[in-house]
Backbone as a printed PyTorch tensor [residue, N CA C, xyz], in Angstrom:
tensor([[[  0.8190,  -1.1450,  -0.1070],
         [ -0.0670,   0.1510,   0.1620],
         [  0.8800,   0.9900,  -0.0040]],

        [[  1.9140,   1.0870,   0.6720],
         [  2.9060,   2.5580,   0.6870],
         [  3.5680,   2.5830,  -0.5920]],

        [[  3.7000,   1.5690,  -1.2350],
         [  4.3020,   1.8000,  -2.7720],
         [  3.1180,   2.2290,  -3.5320]],

        [[  1.9560,   1.8460,  -3.6510],
         [  0.7950,   2.3410,  -4.3590],
         [  0.7880,   3.9070,  -3.8700]],

        [[  0.5730,   4.5060,  -2.7170],
         [  0.6450,   5.7370,  -2.5570],
         [  1.7780,   6.6020,  -2.7900]],

        [[  2.9790,   5.8500,  -3.1650],
         [  3.9690,   6.7360,  -3.8060],
         [  3.6910,   6.7920,  -5.0620]],

        [[  3.2480,   5.8610,  -5.9160],
         [  3.0090,   5.9880,  -7.3540],
         [  1.9820,   6.9870,  -7.7330]],

        [[  0.8540,   6.7160,  -6.6500],
         [ -0.2270,   7.7220,  -6.9130],
         [ -0.0280,   9.2080,  -6.5380]],

        [[  1.1220,   9.4000,  -5.6350],
         [  1.6820,  10.7450,  -4.9930],
         [  2.8830,  11.4100,  -5.9850]],

        [[  3.7190,  11.8250,  -4.9050],
         [  4.9390,  12.2060,  -5.4940],
         [  5.7520,  11.6940,  -6.7330]],

        [[  5.4760,  10.3470,  -6.7070],
         [  6.1490,   9.6000,  -7.7960],
         [  5.4170,   9.4310,  -8.9770]],

        [[  4.2830,   9.8100,  -9.0050],
         [  3.3800,   9.7060, -10.2540],
         [  3.9380,  10.0670, -11.5050]],

        [[  4.4970,  11.6340, -11.4580],
         [  5.2320,  12.1550, -12.5070],
         [  6.1980,  11.7070, -13.1640]],

        [[  7.0660,  11.5120, -12.1840],
         [  8.2290,  10.5740, -12.4750],
         [  8.2590,   8.8810, -13.6010]],

        [[  6.9600,   8.4460, -12.5650],
         [  6.9220,   6.9710, -13.1870],
         [  6.2010,   6.9330, -14.7720]],

        [[  5.3500,   8.4390, -14.7350],
         [  4.7990,   8.7310, -16.2220],
         [  5.8480,   8.7490, -16.9970]],

        [[  6.8810,   9.4660, -16.7640],
         [  7.7110,   9.9760, -17.5160],
         [  8.7970,   8.9860, -18.2790]],

        [[  8.8940,   8.0180, -17.1140],
         [  9.4920,   6.6120, -17.7540],
         [  8.5970,   5.8470, -18.2690]],

        [[  7.3130,   5.7610, -18.2390],
         [  6.7460,   4.9500, -19.0740],
         [  6.6580,   5.5480, -20.4680]],

        [[  6.4990,   7.1930, -20.4840],
         [  6.5830,   7.6860, -21.9690],
         [  8.0570,   7.0700, -22.7720]],

        [[  9.0200,   7.0940, -21.9840],
         [ 10.2940,   6.9620, -22.5330],
         [ 10.6210,   5.4640, -23.1740]],

        [[  9.7750,   4.5330, -22.3300],
         [  9.6740,   3.1620, -22.4820],
         [  8.6470,   2.8430, -23.8880]],

        [[  7.5390,   3.9290, -24.3310],
         [  6.8730,   4.0020, -25.2720],
         [  7.7950,   4.3890, -26.5850]],

        [[  8.3770,   5.5050, -26.3310],
         [  9.3520,   6.2120, -27.2380],
         [ 10.5310,   5.2520, -27.6250]],

        [[ 11.2370,   4.2360, -26.7090],
         [ 12.0560,   3.2620, -27.2670],
         [ 11.1050,   2.4420, -28.4920]],

        [[  9.9380,   2.0710, -28.0330],
         [  9.5090,   0.9980, -28.7150],
         [  8.9760,   1.5820, -30.1090]],

        [[  8.8480,   2.7730, -30.1550],
         [  8.1390,   3.3100, -31.2520],
         [  9.6910,   3.7310, -32.0780]],

        [[ 10.9340,   3.8990, -31.7160],
         [ 11.8360,   4.3600, -32.1170],
         [ 12.1990,   2.8820, -32.8280]],

        [[ 11.9790,   1.7400, -32.2810],
         [ 12.3510,   0.2800, -33.0180],
         [ 11.5600,   0.1010, -34.0480]],

        [[ 10.1080,   0.4640, -34.0340],
         [  9.1970,   0.6750, -35.0900],
         [  9.5290,   1.3910, -36.4270]],

        [[  9.9750,   2.3450, -36.0410],
         [ 10.3210,   3.2140, -37.3510],
         [ 11.7830,   2.4780, -37.7530]],

        [[ 12.3540,   2.1780, -37.0560],
         [ 13.6630,   1.6140, -37.5700],
         [ 13.3260,   0.3180, -38.6240]],

        [[ 12.2490,  -0.4930, -38.3460],
         [ 11.8210,  -1.7050, -39.2140],
         [ 10.8360,  -0.9250, -40.3820]],

        [[ 10.5870,  -0.0410, -40.1800],
         [  9.3760,   0.9770, -41.2750],
         [ 10.8120,   1.2630, -42.2890]],

        [[ 11.7380,   1.7570, -41.7200],
         [ 13.0360,   2.4640, -42.7730],
         [ 13.5870,   1.5160, -43.5170]],

        [[ 14.0410,   0.3070, -42.6740],
         [ 14.3450,  -0.7150, -43.5490],
         [ 13.4260,  -1.4430, -44.7310]],

        [[ 12.6640,  -1.4900, -44.4280],
         [ 11.1800,  -2.1040, -45.4290],
         [ 11.0860,  -1.0580, -46.3420]],

        [[ 11.0870,   0.2470, -46.0710],
         [ 10.8660,   1.3280, -47.2330],
         [ 12.3900,   1.2390, -48.4390]],

        [[ 13.2640,   0.9700, -47.6290],
         [ 14.9780,   1.0360, -48.0690],
         [ 14.7630,  -0.1490, -49.2920]],

        [[ 13.9580,  -1.3280, -48.8710],
         [ 14.1190,  -2.3530, -49.6780],
         [ 13.0520,  -1.8110, -50.7670]],

        [[ 12.1340,  -1.4700, -50.5070],
         [ 10.9000,  -1.0790, -51.8440],
         [ 11.8170,   0.0860, -52.6850]],

        [[ 12.5690,   0.9490, -52.1220],
         [ 13.3440,   2.1820, -52.8650],
         [ 14.2900,   1.3550, -53.9570]],

        [[ 15.0500,   0.3450, -53.3360],
         [ 16.0280,  -0.0930, -54.1730],
         [ 15.3010,  -0.8470, -55.5280]],

        [[ 14.1160,  -1.5150, -55.0140],
         [ 13.3690,  -1.9510, -56.3280],
         [ 12.7290,  -0.8710, -57.4940]],

        [[ 12.4040,  -0.0200, -56.6500],
         [ 12.0530,   1.0410, -57.6940],
         [ 13.0590,   1.6930, -58.3640]],

        [[ 14.2210,   1.5380, -58.0960],
         [ 15.4800,   2.1320, -58.5780],
         [ 15.7450,   0.9280, -59.7600]],

        [[ 15.4390,  -0.2620, -59.4200],
         [ 15.8450,  -1.2890, -60.2840],
         [ 14.9150,  -1.0970, -61.4560]],

        [[ 14.0790,  -0.9130, -61.2940],
         [ 12.6540,  -0.4920, -61.8560],
         [ 12.9920,   0.6660, -63.0460]],

        [[ 13.4680,   1.6660, -62.2130],
         [ 13.8810,   2.8700, -63.3480],
         [ 14.9520,   2.6690, -64.4470]],

        [[ 15.9140,   1.6250, -63.8220],
         [ 16.8170,   1.3200, -64.7200],
         [ 16.3490,   0.4350, -65.6670]],

        [[ 15.3010,  -0.3980, -65.6220],
         [ 14.8520,  -1.4290, -66.7950],
         [ 14.1250,  -0.6700, -67.5580]],

        [[ 13.5040,   0.2340, -66.8770],
         [ 12.4000,   1.1670, -68.1490],
         [ 13.0380,   2.3260, -68.8240]],

        [[ 14.3620,   2.8090, -68.3080],
         [ 15.0770,   3.8880, -69.1060],
         [ 15.5460,   3.4520, -70.3460]],

        [[ 15.1010,   4.4540, -71.1160],
         [ 15.4940,   4.3740, -72.6010],
         [ 16.4800,   5.3620, -73.0200]],

        [[ 17.5660,   5.4420, -73.8270],
         [ 18.1330,   6.4310, -74.3450],
         [ 17.9380,   6.7730, -75.5780]],

        [[ 17.3490,   8.0570, -75.6350],
         [ 16.8410,   8.5040, -76.9940],
         [ 17.6730,   8.5000, -78.1910]],

        [[ 19.0700,   8.3890, -77.8930],
         [ 19.9200,   8.6620, -78.9180],
         [ 19.6240,   9.5830, -80.0220]],

        [[ 19.8210,   9.4120, -81.2600],
         [ 19.3100,  10.2480, -82.4580],
         [ 18.0880,  10.9960, -82.4480]],

        [[ 16.9020,  10.4810, -81.5240],
         [ 15.3910,  10.6270, -81.6570],
         [ 15.0610,  11.4160, -80.4390]],

        [[ 15.9220,  12.4810, -79.9400],
         [ 15.9670,  13.0830, -79.0170],
         [ 14.6370,  14.0600, -78.8600]],

        [[ 14.1900,  14.5900, -79.7560],
         [ 13.1480,  15.0180, -79.8710],
         [ 11.5030,  14.4290, -79.6860]],

        [[ 11.5780,  13.2260, -80.4850],
         [ 10.4510,  12.3570, -79.9950],
         [ 10.5020,  11.6870, -78.4370]],

        [[ 11.7310,  11.5440, -78.1750],
         [ 12.0270,  11.2190, -76.5510],
         [ 11.5000,  12.0830, -75.6290]],

        [[ 11.5630,  13.3730, -75.9630],
         [ 11.0780,  14.5380, -75.3380],
         [  9.7540,  14.4830, -75.2140]],

        [[  9.1150,  14.2360, -76.4260],
         [  7.6650,  14.2190, -76.6900],
         [  6.7880,  13.1340, -75.6360]],

        [[  7.2440,  12.3240, -76.1360],
         [  6.8920,  10.8350, -75.4060],
         [  7.1400,  11.1750, -73.8310]],

        [[  7.9790,  11.8150, -73.0630],
         [  8.2360,  12.0450, -71.8590],
         [  7.2430,  13.0640, -71.6390]],

        [[  7.1980,  14.1680, -71.8560],
         [  6.1050,  14.7450, -71.5390],
         [  4.5610,  14.2480, -71.5480]],

        [[  4.2240,  13.6300, -72.4530],
         [  2.9370,  12.8580, -72.9280],
         [  2.9150,  12.0170, -71.7830]],

        [[  3.8560,  11.1880, -71.2310],
         [  3.6830,  10.1150, -70.0480],
         [  3.7430,  11.1320, -69.0090]],

        [[  3.8620,  12.1200, -68.6460],
         [  3.7220,  13.0640, -67.2870],
         [  2.5440,  13.4040, -67.5860]],

        [[  1.9710,  14.1610, -68.5120],
         [  0.3090,  14.0610, -68.4260],
         [ -0.2000,  13.5640, -68.3740]],

        [[ -0.0090,  12.0620, -68.9550],
         [ -0.9960,  11.0490, -68.5730],
         [ -1.4590,  10.7590, -67.1770]],

        [[ -0.1420,  11.0010, -66.6710],
         [  0.1750,  10.2150, -65.4510],
         [ -0.5160,  11.4950, -64.3130]],

        [[ -0.8610,  12.7650, -64.7520],
         [ -1.1950,  13.9360, -63.8160],
         [ -2.6550,  13.6820, -63.7410]],

        [[ -3.3880,  12.7770, -64.6280],
         [ -4.8240,  12.3360, -64.4300],
         [ -5.2340,  12.0530, -62.9830]],

        [[ -4.4980,  11.0560, -62.7530],
         [ -4.4650,  10.4350, -61.2200],
         [ -4.4060,  11.0330, -60.2250]],

        [[ -3.3780,  12.1940, -60.5440],
         [ -2.7750,  13.1350, -59.5010],
         [ -4.4280,  13.9380, -59.1020]],

        [[ -4.8970,  14.7160, -60.2630],
         [ -6.1970,  15.4760, -60.1240],
         [ -7.0640,  14.4240, -59.6970]],

        [[ -7.3740,  13.4090, -59.8480],
         [ -8.4750,  12.3360, -59.3140],
         [ -7.8720,  11.5700, -58.7060]],

        [[ -7.8950,  11.6920, -57.2010],
         [ -7.2140,  11.1970, -56.2430],
         [ -7.6380,  10.0100, -55.9200]],

        [[ -8.9290,   9.8610, -56.3310],
         [ -9.5050,   8.6040, -55.9790],
         [ -9.1520,   7.1180, -56.8970]],

        [[ -8.6970,   7.3470, -58.0340],
         [ -7.8590,   6.2600, -58.7820],
         [ -6.5950,   6.2420, -58.7230]],

        [[ -6.3140,   5.1420, -58.9000],
         [ -4.8370,   4.7080, -58.7190],
         [ -4.3440,   5.1050, -59.8880]],

        [[ -2.7730,   5.2810, -59.8630],
         [ -1.8750,   5.4390, -61.3980],
         [ -1.9970,   4.1900, -62.3100]],

        [[ -1.9980,   3.0230, -61.4140],
         [ -2.1920,   1.8830, -62.4350],
         [ -3.4020,   1.6810, -63.2090]],

        [[ -4.3220,   2.2730, -62.5630],
         [ -5.6260,   2.1390, -63.4100],
         [ -5.7950,   2.9940, -64.6970]],

        [[ -5.0230,   3.6550, -64.8970],
         [ -5.0250,   4.6940, -66.3710],
         [ -4.6890,   3.8730, -67.4050]],

        [[ -5.6530,   3.9150, -68.2910],
         [ -5.5610,   3.2250, -69.3330],
         [ -4.2280,   2.7700, -70.0370]],

        [[ -3.2940,   4.0020, -70.2050],
         [ -2.3420,   4.1710, -70.6910],
         [ -1.0270,   2.9670, -70.1690]],

        [[ -1.3340,   3.2360, -68.3880],
         [ -0.5420,   2.3900, -67.9080],
         [ -0.9230,   0.6980, -68.1360]],

        [[ -2.2220,   0.6370, -68.0040],
         [ -2.3990,  -0.8260, -68.3900],
         [ -1.8330,  -1.3420, -69.5310]],

        [[ -2.1710,  -0.3040, -70.6030],
         [ -1.6700,  -0.8470, -71.9750],
         [ -0.0450,  -1.0190, -72.0630]],

        [[  0.6700,  -0.1630, -71.5380],
         [  1.9550,  -0.3050, -71.2680],
         [  2.5200,  -1.7300, -70.3660]],

        [[  1.7180,  -1.8170, -69.8160],
         [  2.0450,  -2.9330, -68.7700],
         [  1.7800,  -4.4640, -69.8780]],

        [[  0.6980,  -4.4230, -70.2550],
         [  0.6050,  -5.5160, -71.2720],
         [  1.4920,  -5.6610, -72.6270]],

        [[  1.7550,  -4.3310, -72.9250],
         [  2.7770,  -4.6690, -73.9490],
         [  4.2330,  -5.0900, -73.5030]],

        [[  4.4670,  -4.7360, -72.2440],
         [  5.8070,  -4.9750, -71.8200],
         [  5.9780,  -6.5790, -71.5690]],

        [[  4.8560,  -7.0550, -71.3570],
         [  4.9400,  -8.6150, -71.4080],
         [  5.2240,  -9.1700, -72.6420]],

        [[  4.4900,  -8.3860, -73.4480],
         [  5.2690,  -8.8530, -75.0260],
         [  6.3120,  -7.8250, -75.8590]],

        [[  7.5600,  -8.0720, -75.3920],
         [  8.2180,  -7.1050, -75.7710],
         [  8.2750,  -6.6570, -77.5610]],

        [[  7.7110,  -7.4350, -78.2560],
         [  7.7770,  -6.9780, -79.7240],
         [  6.9190,  -6.0830, -80.1920]],

        [[  5.7380,  -5.8950, -79.1990],
         [  4.8850,  -4.9570, -79.3530],
         [  5.0030,  -3.4620, -78.1870]],

        [[  6.1450,  -3.4600, -77.5490],
         [  6.7060,  -2.1810, -76.8180],
         [  6.7160,  -1.1900, -77.4760]],

        [[  6.3020,  -0.0030, -77.3280],
         [  6.7640,   1.0590, -77.9240],
         [  7.4320,   2.2480, -77.3280]],

        [[  7.9230,   3.2490, -77.7610],
         [  8.7650,   4.2960, -77.0160],
         [  7.7660,   4.7230, -75.7710]],

        [[  6.6580,   5.0150, -76.2430],
         [  5.5880,   5.7860, -75.0860],
         [  5.6120,   4.9170, -73.8560]],

        [[  5.5130,   3.5740, -74.0440],
         [  5.0320,   2.3670, -73.0300],
         [  6.6660,   2.5690, -72.0630]],

        [[  7.3780,   2.7790, -72.3640],
         [  8.7520,   2.4650, -71.6700],
         [  8.8550,   4.1240, -71.0930]],

        [[  8.3960,   5.1220, -71.3660],
         [  8.5570,   6.5080, -71.0940],
         [  7.5270,   6.6190, -69.8780]],

        [[  6.4910,   6.2110, -69.9630],
         [  5.3670,   6.0360, -68.9370],
         [  5.8080,   5.2090, -67.7530]],

        [[  6.3210,   3.9270, -68.1150],
         [  6.7430,   3.0980, -66.9700],
         [  7.7580,   3.8870, -66.2800]],

        [[  8.7750,   4.3020, -67.0560],
         [  9.7260,   5.0520, -66.2950],
         [  9.3480,   6.0520, -65.5080]],

        [[  8.7650,   7.0340, -66.1520],
         [  7.9770,   8.3660, -65.1500],
         [  7.1990,   7.9130, -63.7770]],

        [[  6.4620,   6.6840, -64.0610],
         [  5.6650,   6.0740, -62.9670],
         [  6.5840,   5.6770, -61.9520]],

        [[  7.7180,   4.8400, -62.4020],
         [  8.9270,   4.4180, -61.1940],
         [  9.4390,   5.5990, -60.8060]],

        [[  9.7860,   6.3560, -61.6910],
         [ 10.6930,   7.5270, -60.5250],
         [  9.7260,   8.4150, -60.0090]],

        [[  8.8410,   8.4550, -60.1790],
         [  7.8130,   9.4250, -59.3190],
         [  7.5510,   8.6260, -58.0700]],

        [[  7.2860,   7.2200, -58.2750],
         [  7.3370,   6.3830, -56.8170],
         [  8.3930,   6.5640, -56.2320]],

        [[  9.7470,   6.6380, -56.8030],
         [ 10.7920,   6.8000, -56.1880],
         [ 11.1300,   7.6830, -55.2530]],

        [[ 10.6530,   9.1460, -56.2380],
         [ 10.7520,  10.2070, -55.1090],
         [ 10.1540,  10.2590, -54.0540]],

        [[  8.8390,   9.6580, -54.2610],
         [  8.0370,   9.7900, -53.3540],
         [  8.5950,   8.7350, -52.0860]],

        [[  9.1870,   7.6280, -52.2670],
         [  9.5800,   7.0400, -51.0400],
         [ 10.8950,   7.6800, -50.5560]],

        [[ 11.5600,   8.1830, -51.3170],
         [ 12.7940,   9.1050, -50.8140],
         [ 12.1380,  10.0970, -49.6410]],

        [[ 10.8680,  10.7940, -50.1090],
         [ 10.5940,  11.7170, -48.9700],
         [  9.9470,  10.9050, -47.8910]],

        [[  9.1820,   9.7180, -48.0780],
         [  8.9730,   8.8790, -46.9270],
         [  9.9610,   8.5490, -46.1680]],

        [[ 11.2730,   8.0580, -46.3920],
         [ 12.5550,   7.7050, -45.8870],
         [ 12.9910,   8.6310, -44.9710]],

        [[ 12.6530,   9.9710, -45.6920],
         [ 13.3710,  11.1060, -44.9380],
         [ 12.3770,  11.4060, -43.4420]],

        [[ 11.0850,  11.0090, -43.7790],
         [ 10.3330,  11.3360, -42.8100],
         [ 10.2520,  10.2320, -41.5490]],

        [[ 10.7470,   9.3380, -41.9530],
         [ 10.8990,   7.8480, -41.1570],
         [ 12.0670,   8.4020, -40.2800]],

        [[ 12.9250,   8.6000, -40.8780],
         [ 14.4130,   8.9000, -40.1440],
         [ 14.3690,  10.1510, -39.4180]],

        [[ 13.4030,  11.0730, -39.7290],
         [ 13.2380,  12.0930, -38.4950],
         [ 12.5460,  11.5880, -37.6300]],

        [[ 11.4100,  11.1290, -37.7550],
         [ 10.6610,  10.4840, -36.6480],
         [ 11.6010,   9.8170, -35.5100]],

        [[ 12.2980,   8.6730, -35.9910],
         [ 13.0310,   7.7990, -35.1450],
         [ 14.3840,   8.8640, -34.4920]],

        [[ 14.8940,   9.8780, -35.4010],
         [ 16.1050,  10.5430, -34.9130],
         [ 15.3190,  11.3080, -33.5380]],

        [[ 14.1500,  12.1060, -33.5890],
         [ 13.4600,  12.7920, -32.4660],
         [ 13.0530,  11.8940, -31.4720]],

        [[ 12.5260,  10.8010, -31.6140],
         [ 12.4120,   9.7520, -30.6600],
         [ 13.5900,   9.4880, -29.8030]],

        [[ 14.7140,   9.1790, -30.4980],
         [ 15.8810,   9.1610, -30.0720],
         [ 16.5790,  10.1600, -29.0320]],

        [[ 16.4860,  11.3460, -29.8500],
         [ 16.5650,  12.6720, -29.1700],
         [ 16.0670,  12.9320, -27.6400]],

        [[ 14.8450,  12.6570, -27.7880],
         [ 13.8970,  13.0190, -26.5450],
         [ 14.1910,  11.9490, -25.6540]],

        [[ 14.8920,  10.5130, -25.6400],
         [ 15.0580,   9.6980, -24.7190],
         [ 16.6130,   9.9910, -24.2380]],

        [[ 17.1540,  10.8440, -24.7450],
         [ 18.5140,  11.1900, -24.9340],
         [ 18.4030,  12.5900, -23.8270]],

        [[ 17.5020,  13.1210, -23.6230],
         [ 17.2520,  14.3190, -22.8140],
         [ 17.5850,  13.8410, -21.2120]],

        [[ 18.4310,  14.4850, -20.5600],
         [ 19.1020,  14.4270, -19.3040],
         [ 17.8620,  14.5300, -18.2350]],

        [[ 17.8990,  13.5440, -17.4530],
         [ 16.9560,  13.3360, -16.4490],
         [ 17.0240,  14.6070, -15.4810]],

        [[ 17.9130,  15.1790, -15.1300],
         [ 18.1760,  16.4380, -14.2500],
         [ 18.2370,  17.6840, -14.9950]],

        [[ 17.8550,  18.7520, -14.5240],
         [ 18.0990,  19.9960, -15.4180],
         [ 19.5230,  20.3520, -15.0660]],

        [[ 20.4820,  19.8640, -14.0750],
         [ 21.7360,  20.0100, -13.6830],
         [ 22.4460,  18.7180, -14.3010]],

        [[ 22.0080,  17.8150, -15.2910],
         [ 22.7200,  16.3370, -15.5790],
         [ 23.5780,  16.9430, -16.7340]],

        [[ 24.0130,  15.9340, -17.6380],
         [ 25.1610,  16.1400, -18.7010],
         [ 24.7930,  17.6340, -19.1890]],

        [[ 26.4970,  17.9190, -19.5060],
         [ 26.2760,  19.0750, -20.2140],
         [ 25.7300,  20.4980, -19.6190]],

        [[ 25.3620,  20.1930, -18.3700],
         [ 24.5230,  21.2750, -17.9430],
         [ 22.9820,  21.4120, -18.3440]],

        [[ 22.3520,  20.2170, -18.2180],
         [ 21.2210,  19.9160, -18.7100],
         [ 20.8450,  20.3970, -20.2510]],

        [[ 21.8810,  20.4590, -21.1880],
         [ 21.3080,  20.8710, -22.4600],
         [ 20.8710,  19.7070, -23.2960]],

        [[ 19.6530,  19.9810, -24.1340],
         [ 19.1050,  19.1750, -24.6720],
         [ 20.0300,  18.8140, -26.0640]],

        [[ 19.6230,  17.4090, -26.7600],
         [ 20.4230,  17.1200, -27.8100],
         [ 20.3050,  17.8700, -29.1190]],

        [[ 21.5040,  17.7030, -30.0190],
         [ 21.1610,  18.7640, -31.0700],
         [ 19.8460,  18.8410, -31.8580]],

        [[ 19.6360,  17.6960, -32.0790],
         [ 18.1670,  17.5990, -32.9370],
         [ 17.1620,  18.3750, -32.3710]],

        [[ 17.0510,  18.2400, -30.8840],
         [ 15.7030,  19.0740, -30.5310],
         [ 15.8350,  20.9010, -30.5210]],

        [[ 17.3140,  21.0130, -30.1750],
         [ 17.8810,  22.4550, -29.8760],
         [ 17.7220,  23.3580, -31.5110]],

        [[ 17.6390,  22.4830, -32.5010],
         [ 17.9830,  23.2840, -33.8070],
         [ 16.7050,  23.0520, -34.8660]],

        [[ 15.5730,  22.5760, -34.0760],
         [ 14.2720,  22.5010, -34.9030],
         [ 13.9220,  24.0020, -35.2630]],

        [[ 13.2610,  23.8540, -36.5590],
         [ 13.1960,  22.4390, -37.3960],
         [ 14.1730,  22.2730, -38.3710]],

        [[ 15.4240,  23.0820, -38.5750],
         [ 16.4070,  23.0290, -39.6610],
         [ 17.1980,  21.7440, -39.5250]],

        [[ 17.0350,  21.0070, -38.2150],
         [ 17.5100,  19.7800, -38.1620],
         [ 16.8740,  18.5720, -38.5890]],

        [[ 15.7460,  18.7170, -39.2360],
         [ 14.8200,  17.8840, -40.0010],
         [ 15.5140,  17.5840, -41.0950]],

        [[ 15.6800,  16.4140, -41.6320],
         [ 16.1190,  15.9690, -43.0960],
         [ 14.7390,  16.5050, -43.8740]],

        [[ 13.9090,  16.0340, -43.4570],
         [ 12.6800,  16.7190, -44.4700],
         [ 12.5850,  18.5000, -44.6100]],

        [[ 12.8980,  18.8920, -43.5270],
         [ 13.0840,  20.3390, -43.8110],
         [ 14.3560,  20.9910, -44.7040]],

        [[ 15.4540,  20.1620, -44.6210],
         [ 16.5940,  20.4920, -45.2330],
         [ 16.1830,  19.9860, -46.8010]],

        [[ 15.3930,  18.9070, -47.0050],
         [ 15.2230,  18.6210, -48.2590],
         [ 14.2300,  19.9790, -49.0850]],

        [[ 13.4180,  20.1620, -48.0920],
         [ 12.2870,  21.1050, -48.9620],
         [ 12.7790,  22.5710, -49.5000]],

        [[ 13.8480,  22.8950, -48.1280],
         [ 14.8750,  23.9590, -48.2500],
         [ 15.7050,  23.9590, -49.5830]],

        [[ 16.2480,  22.8260, -49.9670],
         [ 17.3250,  22.6340, -51.1990],
         [ 16.2130,  22.8480, -52.2310]],

        [[ 15.1540,  22.4370, -52.3080],
         [ 14.1980,  22.3250, -53.5160],
         [ 13.8990,  23.5900, -53.6600]],

        [[ 13.5620,  24.2300, -52.8100],
         [ 13.1180,  25.8320, -52.8730],
         [ 14.2750,  26.7010, -53.6050]],

        [[ 15.4570,  26.2650, -53.2980],
         [ 16.5730,  27.1080, -53.6040],
         [ 16.9010,  26.8590, -55.2540]],

        [[ 16.9750,  25.3730, -55.4330],
         [ 16.9660,  25.2050, -56.6430],
         [ 16.1930,  25.7220, -57.7590]],

        [[ 16.7760,  26.0560, -59.1560],
         [ 16.2500,  26.3940, -60.3490],
         [ 15.8210,  25.6910, -61.0470]],

        [[ 14.4810,  25.1320, -61.1510],
         [ 13.5140,  24.2410, -62.0550],
         [ 13.9970,  24.5370, -63.7400]],

        [[ 14.3460,  25.6970, -64.1760],
         [ 14.8580,  25.5780, -65.3890],
         [ 16.3690,  25.1200, -65.6090]],

        [[ 17.0150,  24.8780, -64.7860],
         [ 18.3860,  24.3560, -64.5990],
         [ 18.5720,  23.0380, -64.8260]],

        [[ 19.3260,  22.6580, -65.8650],
         [ 19.3360,  21.0900, -66.5720],
         [ 20.2430,  20.3470, -65.3640]],

        [[ 20.3830,  19.1290, -65.6680],
         [ 21.0310,  18.3770, -64.3490],
         [ 22.6380,  18.6310, -64.5670]],

        [[ 22.9420,  18.5000, -65.9510],
         [ 24.2990,  18.7190, -66.3760],
         [ 24.6020,  20.2200, -65.5370]],

        [[ 23.9340,  21.0630, -65.7920],
         [ 24.5320,  22.5640, -65.1500],
         [ 24.2730,  22.5200, -63.5750]],

        [[ 23.4480,  21.9500, -63.1830],
         [ 23.3590,  21.6570, -61.6450],
         [ 24.7090,  21.0360, -61.4310]],

        [[ 25.0610,  19.8570, -61.8390],
         [ 26.3850,  19.4360, -61.7090],
         [ 27.5690,  19.9890, -61.6260]],

        [[ 27.5740,  20.9060, -62.6850],
         [ 28.6610,  21.6540, -63.0370],
         [ 28.6940,  22.9280, -61.9660]],

        [[ 27.8290,  23.3640, -61.7950],
         [ 27.2750,  24.3220, -60.6580],
         [ 28.0060,  23.8990, -59.1380]],

        [[ 27.6290,  22.7960, -58.7050],
         [ 27.9550,  22.2950, -57.4000],
         [ 29.1180,  22.1060, -57.5340]],

        [[ 30.0950,  21.2220, -58.6330],
         [ 31.0700,  21.3140, -58.5240],
         [ 32.2540,  22.5190, -58.3960]],

        [[ 31.7690,  23.3900, -59.0150],
         [ 32.1890,  24.9360, -59.0940],
         [ 32.5000,  25.4500, -57.8760]],

        [[ 30.8850,  24.9510, -56.9710],
         [ 30.8870,  25.7740, -55.6340],
         [ 31.7610,  24.8930, -54.4480]],

        [[ 31.9280,  23.3710, -54.8770],
         [ 32.9800,  22.7960, -54.0290],
         [ 34.2430,  23.0490, -54.2240]],

        [[ 34.6600,  23.4680, -55.3950],
         [ 36.3080,  23.6190, -55.6890],
         [ 36.5100,  25.1670, -55.3680]],

        [[ 35.2610,  26.1040, -55.0190],
         [ 35.6700,  27.1390, -54.2990],
         [ 35.6650,  27.5990, -52.8810]],

        [[ 34.9830,  26.3740, -52.4420],
         [ 34.9470,  26.2740, -50.9860],
         [ 36.3630,  25.6710, -50.4950]],

        [[ 36.8860,  24.6650, -51.1760],
         [ 38.4210,  24.0590, -50.8870],
         [ 39.0410,  25.0080, -51.1830]],

        [[ 39.2350,  26.0630, -52.2060],
         [ 40.3550,  27.1940, -52.3870],
         [ 40.3050,  27.8340, -50.9570]],

        [[ 38.8130,  28.4190, -50.6600],
         [ 38.6390,  29.2410, -49.6410],
         [ 39.2490,  28.4550, -48.1270]],

        [[ 38.9650,  27.3170, -48.2090],
         [ 39.6240,  26.7650, -47.0550],
         [ 40.9620,  26.4400, -47.1580]],

        [[ 41.7250,  26.4120, -48.1690],
         [ 42.8580,  26.1930, -48.3820],
         [ 43.6460,  27.5930, -48.1760]],

        [[ 43.3150,  28.6560, -48.7120],
         [ 43.6180,  30.1740, -48.0590],
         [ 43.8700,  30.1490, -46.6390]],

        [[ 42.5580,  29.6290, -46.1080],
         [ 42.4770,  30.0400, -44.6580],
         [ 43.6600,  29.6390, -43.7490]],

        [[ 44.2290,  28.1240, -44.3970],
         [ 44.9780,  27.5450, -43.7410],
         [ 46.4820,  28.0680, -43.9280]],

        [[ 46.6640,  28.7420, -45.0350],
         [ 47.9730,  29.2940, -45.4870],
         [ 47.9940,  30.6610, -44.8090]]])
């Protein structure tokens, strides 16, 4: 009875804190399992992208037109959220033609590539979200139990620097800074140039 009095009295909030911490640990483990499963799906989607990728070669104009047509076809399911992308007639046709490779057309490969790459990008976002959830559950568990505890009671880095410490926030910030009209090669050259500038600045600081 004395223990029960302590649990219902002065120790009640302390015990609740430990129960919450135990649930956070279980939640962190769940996030890890979800993350590992999502990574497997991501690898499969990247393999699909490689399989459906088609090098336009000398027919660049036809490739661009087919690619844009594929994007617009998939936008139908985006506007009508009740229907799955797999239910679009063009996707059904492409899937049936891929079973018979002799009847597969350029548009069929393009629409399957766009579908696979869109799903891959979606899963990359999901992975970042799961990663953030696990990181913050872990950070909460690492908060010192006493205000004057480790490092003078300072909170972990992930909690102190919200929301910029979130991978999702970092990805959104990077996307907002990127120029949508900039090609992949231009972006790669720009990043390489910026890295070289940073290295030169660091070298000058050392000397």
